[in-house]
Amino acid sequence: MSAVSEREIDLAILRAGSVDYLDYWFISRLVGDLARSPEAGDPGTLTIQAVGRLLVSGQLRAGDLEPPGEFVAWPISPEAAFERVRSRVDELSGELRVGDIAWFEVPTASST
Amino acid sequence: VIAPLRPAVVVLLAALIFAAPTQAAGLPAAGCVYQYDATSTVAVGTQEPPSATTTHVVNTRRGAFRGYDRSLQASPVGMRILCAVLAAKARTPRPFGVVRPDQPPTRLRPGGNAIGRAGASPGIRELDTADELDEVFEVLRVHGSPTTSRYPGAGFDLPGGGFVGRRESKRFGPTLDINIPGIDDIRKIHVRGQ
């Protein structure tokens, strides 16, 4: 299997995000599934790159998921959101767990 | 004719009868989960490690989690008999899940196949109803303890390093988040059409 393309990764994330809010753990696993071959690259690097691309392009929003199930986007620019995500990933100690780092939403016309 | 006994009474009687902490080598650590009525589920299973003889009996009320937990001492033989007693009184004709602490929860793979239907993305499965989703959650969390992680819902850390959580979503409906070692193809469960 050849290296997975950025477009493939982005589309997989957006498809999953069309039916649920996504946390960083889920995205990392999704990317890991796509990047199983050695040529695909490091899944961790591919994950943060994909999140960065999608955040900055406005196709993904970062925020928190608050009970009973409302997504609250961070009131900061996409670039700042990406920096926050990257910083949290860098600071993560131990295994990535469900709900760690951030939650993400694929914006709809009504949510933008 | 004996009037239908409430699950708690059945469990208590069975516990008294079979509360003999004996070793029965060679029998697998396993358990059973039965649905009694629309709101009650009774689960029986050993705790980890599989050789332990403590049997957990959990009666849960779906949705509100107002159930109670009871632990008792029972041999693997006693546990099997207890499961048989439960089977005789349960609403379901056979266990809808089998708890095996030494293996991934078989409830996620009834008949060997991933539960429900494939969802919109790999790792996402769909069930028909929220009741079914809640029942799966109850089965999976039986051996769990409330998570220490920041999770926007009811999250449980499972023996062996796994996690299962149930959360509500205003936009997408109820969802289970699942991170169980060895089960890489089931990470979320949704209700179809929500």
CSV table of C-alpha atoms in Angstrom, one decimal:
chain,number,residue,atom,x,y,z
A,1,MET,CA,0.0,0.0,0.0
A,2,SER,CA,1.4,3.4,-0.9
A,3,ALA,CA,1.4,6.5,1.3
A,4,VAL,CA,-2.0,7.8,2.1
A,5,SER,CA,-2.8,11.2,0.6
A,6,GLU,CA,-3.7,14.2,2.6
A,7,ARG,CA,-7.0,14.3,0.8
A,8,GLU,CA,-7.8,10.8,1.8
A,9,ILE,CA,-7.1,11.6,5.4
A,10,ASP,CA,-9.1,14.8,5.3
A,11,LEU,CA,-12.1,13.2,3.7
A,12,ALA,CA,-12.1,10.4,6.2
A,13,ILE,CA,-12.1,12.8,9.1
A,14,LEU,CA,-14.9,15.0,7.6
A,15,ARG,CA,-17.0,11.9,6.8
A,16,ALA,CA,-16.7,10.8,10.4
A,17,GLY,CA,-17.4,14.3,11.6
A,18,SER,CA,-20.6,14.4,9.6
A,19,VAL,CA,-22.2,12.0,12.0
A,20,ASP,CA,-20.7,12.9,15.4
A,21,TYR,CA,-18.4,15.2,17.2
A,22,LEU,CA,-14.9,13.9,17.1
A,23,ASP,CA,-12.3,13.8,19.8
A,24,TYR,CA,-8.6,13.8,19.1
A,25,TRP,CA,-8.3,10.2,20.2
A,26,PHE,CA,-10.8,9.1,17.5
A,27,ILE,CA,-9.1,11.1,14.8
A,28,SER,CA,-5.7,9.7,15.7
A,29,ARG,CA,-7.1,6.2,15.4
A,30,LEU,CA,-8.8,7.0,12.2
A,31,VAL,CA,-5.6,8.3,10.7
A,32,GLY,CA,-3.7,5.3,12.1
A,33,ASP,CA,-6.0,3.0,10.3
A,34,LEU,CA,-5.3,4.8,7.0
A,35,ALA,CA,-1.5,5.0,7.6
A,36,ARG,CA,-0.8,1.4,8.4
A,37,SER,CA,2.0,1.0,5.9
A,38,PRO,CA,5.6,2.2,6.8
A,39,GLU,CA,5.6,4.5,3.8
A,40,ALA,CA,2.5,6.3,5.0
A,41,GLY,CA,4.4,8.2,7.6
A,42,ASP,CA,4.1,8.6,11.4
A,43,PRO,CA,0.4,8.5,12.3
A,44,GLY,CA,0.9,11.0,15.1
A,45,THR,CA,2.5,13.5,12.7
A,46,LEU,CA,-0.2,12.9,10.1
A,47,THR,CA,-2.9,13.4,12.7
A,48,ILE,CA,-1.7,16.8,13.9
A,49,GLN,CA,-1.1,17.9,10.3
A,50,ALA,CA,-4.5,16.9,9.3
A,51,VAL,CA,-6.2,18.6,12.2
A,52,GLY,CA,-4.2,21.7,11.5
A,53,ARG,CA,-5.2,21.7,7.8
A,54,LEU,CA,-8.8,21.3,8.6
A,55,LEU,CA,-8.9,23.9,11.4
A,56,VAL,CA,-7.1,26.6,9.4
A,57,SER,CA,-9.3,26.0,6.4
A,58,GLY,CA,-12.4,26.2,8.5
A,59,GLN,CA,-13.6,22.7,7.7
A,60,LEU,CA,-13.2,21.7,11.4
A,61,ARG,CA,-13.8,23.7,14.6
A,62,ALA,CA,-12.1,22.9,17.9
A,63,GLY,CA,-13.9,23.2,21.3
A,64,ASP,CA,-15.2,21.4,24.3
A,65,LEU,CA,-18.2,19.0,24.6
A,66,GLU,CA,-20.2,20.0,27.5
A,67,PRO,CA,-22.9,17.8,29.2
A,68,PRO,CA,-25.6,17.1,28.2
A,69,GLY,CA,-24.0,17.1,24.7
A,70,GLU,CA,-23.4,20.6,23.4
A,71,PHE,CA,-20.4,21.5,21.4
A,72,VAL,CA,-18.9,24.8,22.6
A,73,ALA,CA,-16.3,26.1,20.1
A,74,TRP,CA,-13.3,27.9,21.5
A,75,PRO,CA,-13.7,31.6,20.9
A,76,ILE,CA,-10.4,32.0,19.3
A,77,SER,CA,-9.1,32.1,15.7
A,78,PRO,CA,-8.5,28.8,13.9
A,79,GLU,CA,-4.8,29.4,14.0
A,80,ALA,CA,-4.9,29.9,17.8
A,81,ALA,CA,-7.0,26.8,18.1
A,82,PHE,CA,-4.5,24.8,16.2
A,83,GLU,CA,-1.7,26.1,18.4
A,84,ARG,CA,-3.7,25.2,21.5
A,85,VAL,CA,-4.3,21.7,20.2
A,86,ARG,CA,-0.6,21.2,19.2
A,87,SER,CA,0.5,22.5,22.6
A,88,ARG,CA,-1.8,20.0,24.4
A,89,VAL,CA,-0.5,17.2,22.2
A,90,ASP,CA,3.1,18.1,23.0
A,91,GLU,CA,2.3,18.3,26.7
A,92,LEU,CA,0.4,15.0,26.8
A,93,SER,CA,2.0,12.5,29.1
A,94,GLY,CA,0.9,9.0,29.0
A,95,GLU,CA,-1.5,7.3,26.6
A,96,LEU,CA,-4.0,9.4,24.6
A,97,ARG,CA,-7.4,8.7,26.0
A,98,VAL,CA,-11.0,9.3,24.8
A,99,GLY,CA,-11.8,13.0,25.3
A,100,ASP,CA,-8.2,14.2,25.6
A,101,ILE,CA,-6.9,17.3,23.9
A,102,ALA,CA,-10.1,18.7,22.3
A,103,TRP,CA,-13.3,17.9,20.6
A,104,PHE,CA,-14.0,18.8,17.0
A,105,GLU,CA,-17.1,19.7,15.0
A,106,VAL,CA,-17.6,19.8,11.3
A,107,PRO,CA,-19.5,23.0,10.9
A,108,THR,CA,-22.8,23.1,9.2
A,109,ALA,CA,-24.3,26.1,7.5
A,110,SER,CA,-26.3,26.8,10.6
A,111,SER,CA,-23.4,26.5,13.0
A,112,THR,CA,-21.0,28.8,11.3
B,1,VAL,CA,-47.7,-20.9,41.5
B,2,ILE,CA,-45.0,-18.6,42.6
B,3,ALA,CA,-45.5,-15.1,41.6
B,4,PRO,CA,-42.7,-13.6,39.5
B,5,LEU,CA,-39.9,-12.8,41.8
B,6,ARG,CA,-38.2,-9.5,41.6
B,7,PRO,CA,-34.6,-9.7,40.3
B,8,ALA,CA,-33.2,-8.6,43.6
B,9,VAL,CA,-34.9,-11.4,45.5
B,10,VAL,CA,-33.8,-14.0,43.0
B,11,VAL,CA,-30.2,-12.7,43.2
B,12,LEU,CA,-30.3,-12.7,47.0
B,13,LEU,CA,-31.6,-16.2,47.3
B,14,ALA,CA,-29.1,-17.5,44.8
B,15,ALA,CA,-26.3,-15.7,46.6
B,16,LEU,CA,-27.3,-17.4,49.9
B,17,ILE,CA,-27.5,-20.8,48.2
B,18,PHE,CA,-24.3,-20.6,46.3
B,19,ALA,CA,-22.1,-18.5,48.5
B,20,ALA,CA,-19.5,-21.2,48.9
B,21,PRO,CA,-16.1,-19.8,48.0
B,22,THR,CA,-14.6,-22.9,46.6
B,23,GLN,CA,-12.1,-23.4,43.9
B,24,ALA,CA,-13.2,-25.2,40.8
B,25,ALA,CA,-10.2,-25.4,38.6
B,26,GLY,CA,-10.7,-25.8,34.9
B,27,LEU,CA,-13.9,-23.9,34.6
B,28,PRO,CA,-13.6,-20.7,32.6
B,29,ALA,CA,-14.2,-17.3,34.2
B,30,ALA,CA,-17.4,-16.2,32.6
B,31,GLY,CA,-20.7,-14.8,33.4
B,32,CYS,CA,-24.1,-13.9,32.0
B,33,VAL,CA,-26.2,-10.8,31.5
B,34,TYR,CA,-30.0,-11.0,31.4
B,35,GLN,CA,-32.7,-8.5,30.9
B,36,TYR,CA,-35.6,-8.9,33.3
B,37,ASP,CA,-38.0,-6.3,32.1
B,38,ALA,CA,-38.0,-3.0,30.4
B,39,THR,CA,-35.8,-1.3,32.9
B,40,SER,CA,-33.8,-4.0,34.8
B,41,THR,CA,-30.7,-5.8,33.8
B,42,VAL,CA,-28.9,-8.4,36.0
B,43,ALA,CA,-25.3,-9.2,35.3
B,44,VAL,CA,-23.2,-11.9,36.8
B,45,GLY,CA,-19.5,-12.2,36.2
B,46,THR,CA,-16.1,-12.7,37.9
B,47,GLN,CA,-13.8,-9.9,38.5
B,48,GLU,CA,-10.2,-9.9,37.2
B,49,PRO,CA,-8.0,-11.8,37.4
B,50,PRO,CA,-10.2,-14.6,36.0
B,51,SER,CA,-9.1,-16.9,38.8
B,52,ALA,CA,-10.7,-14.7,41.4
B,53,THR,CA,-13.8,-16.2,43.0
B,54,THR,CA,-15.7,-13.0,43.7
B,55,THR,CA,-18.8,-12.8,41.6
B,56,HIS,CA,-20.3,-9.4,40.9
B,57,VAL,CA,-24.1,-9.2,40.7
B,58,VAL,CA,-25.2,-6.0,39.2
B,59,ASN,CA,-28.8,-4.9,38.9
B,60,THR,CA,-29.0,-1.8,36.8
B,61,ARG,CA,-31.8,0.4,35.8
B,62,ARG,CA,-31.3,1.6,32.3
B,63,GLY,CA,-31.0,5.3,31.7
B,64,ALA,CA,-30.8,6.6,35.2
B,65,PHE,CA,-28.2,4.3,36.5
B,66,ARG,CA,-30.0,4.0,39.8
B,67,GLY,CA,-29.0,0.4,40.2
B,68,TYR,CA,-27.2,-1.2,43.0
B,69,ASP,CA,-24.2,-3.5,43.0
B,70,ARG,CA,-23.7,-6.5,45.2
B,71,SER,CA,-20.7,-8.6,45.5
B,72,LEU,CA,-20.7,-12.1,46.8
B,73,GLN,CA,-18.5,-15.1,47.0
B,74,ALA,CA,-19.3,-18.0,44.7
B,75,SER,CA,-17.5,-20.7,43.0
B,76,PRO,CA,-17.4,-20.9,39.2
B,77,VAL,CA,-19.9,-23.8,39.5
B,78,GLY,CA,-22.1,-21.7,41.7
B,79,MET,CA,-21.9,-18.8,39.3
B,80,ARG,CA,-23.0,-21.1,36.5
B,81,ILE,CA,-26.0,-22.3,38.5
B,82,LEU,CA,-26.8,-18.7,39.4
B,83,CYS,CA,-26.8,-17.9,35.7
B,84,ALA,CA,-29.2,-20.8,35.2
B,85,VAL,CA,-31.5,-19.4,37.9
B,86,LEU,CA,-31.4,-16.1,36.2
B,87,ALA,CA,-32.1,-17.6,32.9
B,88,ALA,CA,-35.2,-19.2,34.3
B,89,LYS,CA,-36.6,-15.9,35.5
B,90,ALA,CA,-35.3,-13.6,32.8
B,91,ARG,CA,-37.3,-12.0,30.1
B,92,THR,CA,-34.7,-12.9,27.5
B,93,PRO,CA,-34.6,-16.6,26.6
B,94,ARG,CA,-30.8,-16.6,26.7
B,95,PRO,CA,-28.0,-14.3,27.8
B,96,PHE,CA,-27.8,-11.2,25.6
B,97,GLY,CA,-24.3,-10.9,26.5
B,98,VAL,CA,-21.6,-12.9,28.1
B,99,VAL,CA,-19.1,-11.3,30.4
B,100,ARG,CA,-15.6,-12.7,30.1
B,101,PRO,CA,-13.1,-10.5,31.9
B,102,ASP,CA,-10.2,-12.3,30.2
B,103,GLN,CA,-11.5,-11.5,26.7
B,104,PRO,CA,-13.0,-8.5,24.9
B,105,PRO,CA,-16.7,-8.3,25.7
B,106,THR,CA,-18.4,-10.6,23.4
B,107,ARG,CA,-21.5,-8.4,23.5
B,108,LEU,CA,-19.8,-6.3,20.8
B,109,ARG,CA,-19.4,-9.3,18.6
B,110,PRO,CA,-22.6,-11.3,18.7
B,111,GLY,CA,-22.1,-14.4,16.6
B,112,GLY,CA,-18.6,-13.3,15.9
B,113,ASN,CA,-19.6,-10.2,13.8
B,114,ALA,CA,-19.4,-6.6,14.8
B,115,ILE,CA,-22.5,-5.4,16.5
B,116,GLY,CA,-25.2,-3.5,14.5
B,117,ARG,CA,-24.7,-2.0,11.1
B,118,ALA,CA,-21.7,-0.3,9.7
B,119,GLY,CA,-21.9,3.5,10.2
B,120,ALA,CA,-20.7,6.4,8.0
B,121,SER,CA,-17.1,5.8,8.8
B,122,PRO,CA,-14.8,2.9,9.8
B,123,GLY,CA,-15.0,2.3,13.5
B,124,ILE,CA,-18.6,3.6,13.8
B,125,ARG,CA,-21.5,1.2,14.2
B,126,GLU,CA,-25.2,1.8,14.3
B,127,LEU,CA,-28.0,0.3,16.4
B,128,ASP,CA,-31.7,0.6,15.8
B,129,THR,CA,-32.8,2.1,19.2
B,130,ALA,CA,-31.5,4.0,22.1
B,131,ASP,CA,-32.7,1.2,24.4
B,132,GLU,CA,-30.4,-1.2,22.6
B,133,LEU,CA,-27.5,1.2,22.9
B,134,ASP,CA,-28.1,1.6,26.6
B,135,GLU,CA,-28.3,-2.1,27.1
B,136,VAL,CA,-24.9,-2.6,25.4
B,137,PHE,CA,-23.5,0.2,27.6
B,138,GLU,CA,-24.7,-1.6,30.7
B,139,VAL,CA,-23.1,-4.8,29.6
B,140,LEU,CA,-19.8,-3.2,28.8
B,141,ARG,CA,-19.5,-1.2,32.0
B,142,VAL,CA,-20.3,-4.0,34.4
B,143,HIS,CA,-16.7,-4.4,35.4
B,144,GLY,CA,-15.7,-0.8,35.0
B,145,SER,CA,-15.2,2.0,37.5
B,146,PRO,CA,-16.0,5.7,36.9
B,147,THR,CA,-13.3,7.2,34.7
B,148,THR,CA,-10.7,9.6,36.0
B,149,SER,CA,-10.5,11.2,32.5
B,150,ARG,CA,-12.3,14.3,31.5
B,151,TYR,CA,-15.3,12.8,29.6
B,152,PRO,CA,-18.5,14.7,28.8
B,153,GLY,CA,-20.8,11.9,29.9
B,154,ALA,CA,-20.8,8.6,31.9
B,155,GLY,CA,-17.4,7.2,31.3
B,156,PHE,CA,-16.0,4.0,32.8
B,157,ASP,CA,-12.4,2.7,32.9
B,158,LEU,CA,-12.4,-1.1,32.3
B,159,PRO,CA,-10.2,-3.7,33.7
B,160,GLY,CA,-7.3,-4.2,31.3
B,161,GLY,CA,-7.0,-0.6,30.2
B,162,GLY,CA,-10.2,-0.2,28.2
B,163,PHE,CA,-12.8,2.5,28.3
B,164,VAL,CA,-16.5,2.8,27.5
B,165,GLY,CA,-18.5,6.0,27.8
B,166,ARG,CA,-22.0,7.1,27.0
B,167,ARG,CA,-22.8,10.7,26.1
B,168,GLU,CA,-25.6,12.6,24.8
B,169,SER,CA,-25.3,14.8,21.7
B,170,LYS,CA,-27.9,17.4,20.9
B,171,ARG,CA,-27.0,17.2,17.2
B,172,PHE,CA,-26.3,13.5,16.8
B,173,GLY,CA,-28.2,11.7,19.6
B,174,PRO,CA,-26.8,9.2,22.2
B,175,THR,CA,-23.4,7.8,21.5
B,176,LEU,CA,-21.1,5.2,23.0
B,177,ASP,CA,-17.3,5.8,22.8
B,178,ILE,CA,-15.4,2.6,23.0
B,179,ASN,CA,-11.7,2.0,23.5
B,180,ILE,CA,-11.1,-1.6,24.3
B,181,PRO,CA,-7.8,-3.3,23.5
B,182,GLY,CA,-8.2,-5.8,20.7
B,183,ILE,CA,-11.3,-4.2,19.4
B,184,ASP,CA,-10.1,-1.7,16.8
B,185,ASP,CA,-13.2,-1.7,14.5
B,186,ILE,CA,-15.8,-0.6,17.0
B,187,ARG,CA,-15.0,2.9,18.5
B,188,LYS,CA,-18.4,4.5,18.4
B,189,ILE,CA,-21.9,3.3,18.5
B,190,HIS,CA,-24.8,5.5,17.4
B,191,VAL,CA,-28.5,5.1,17.0
B,192,ARG,CA,-29.5,4.8,13.4
B,193,GLY,CA,-31.2,7.9,12.1
B,194,GLN,CA,-30.1,10.3,14.9
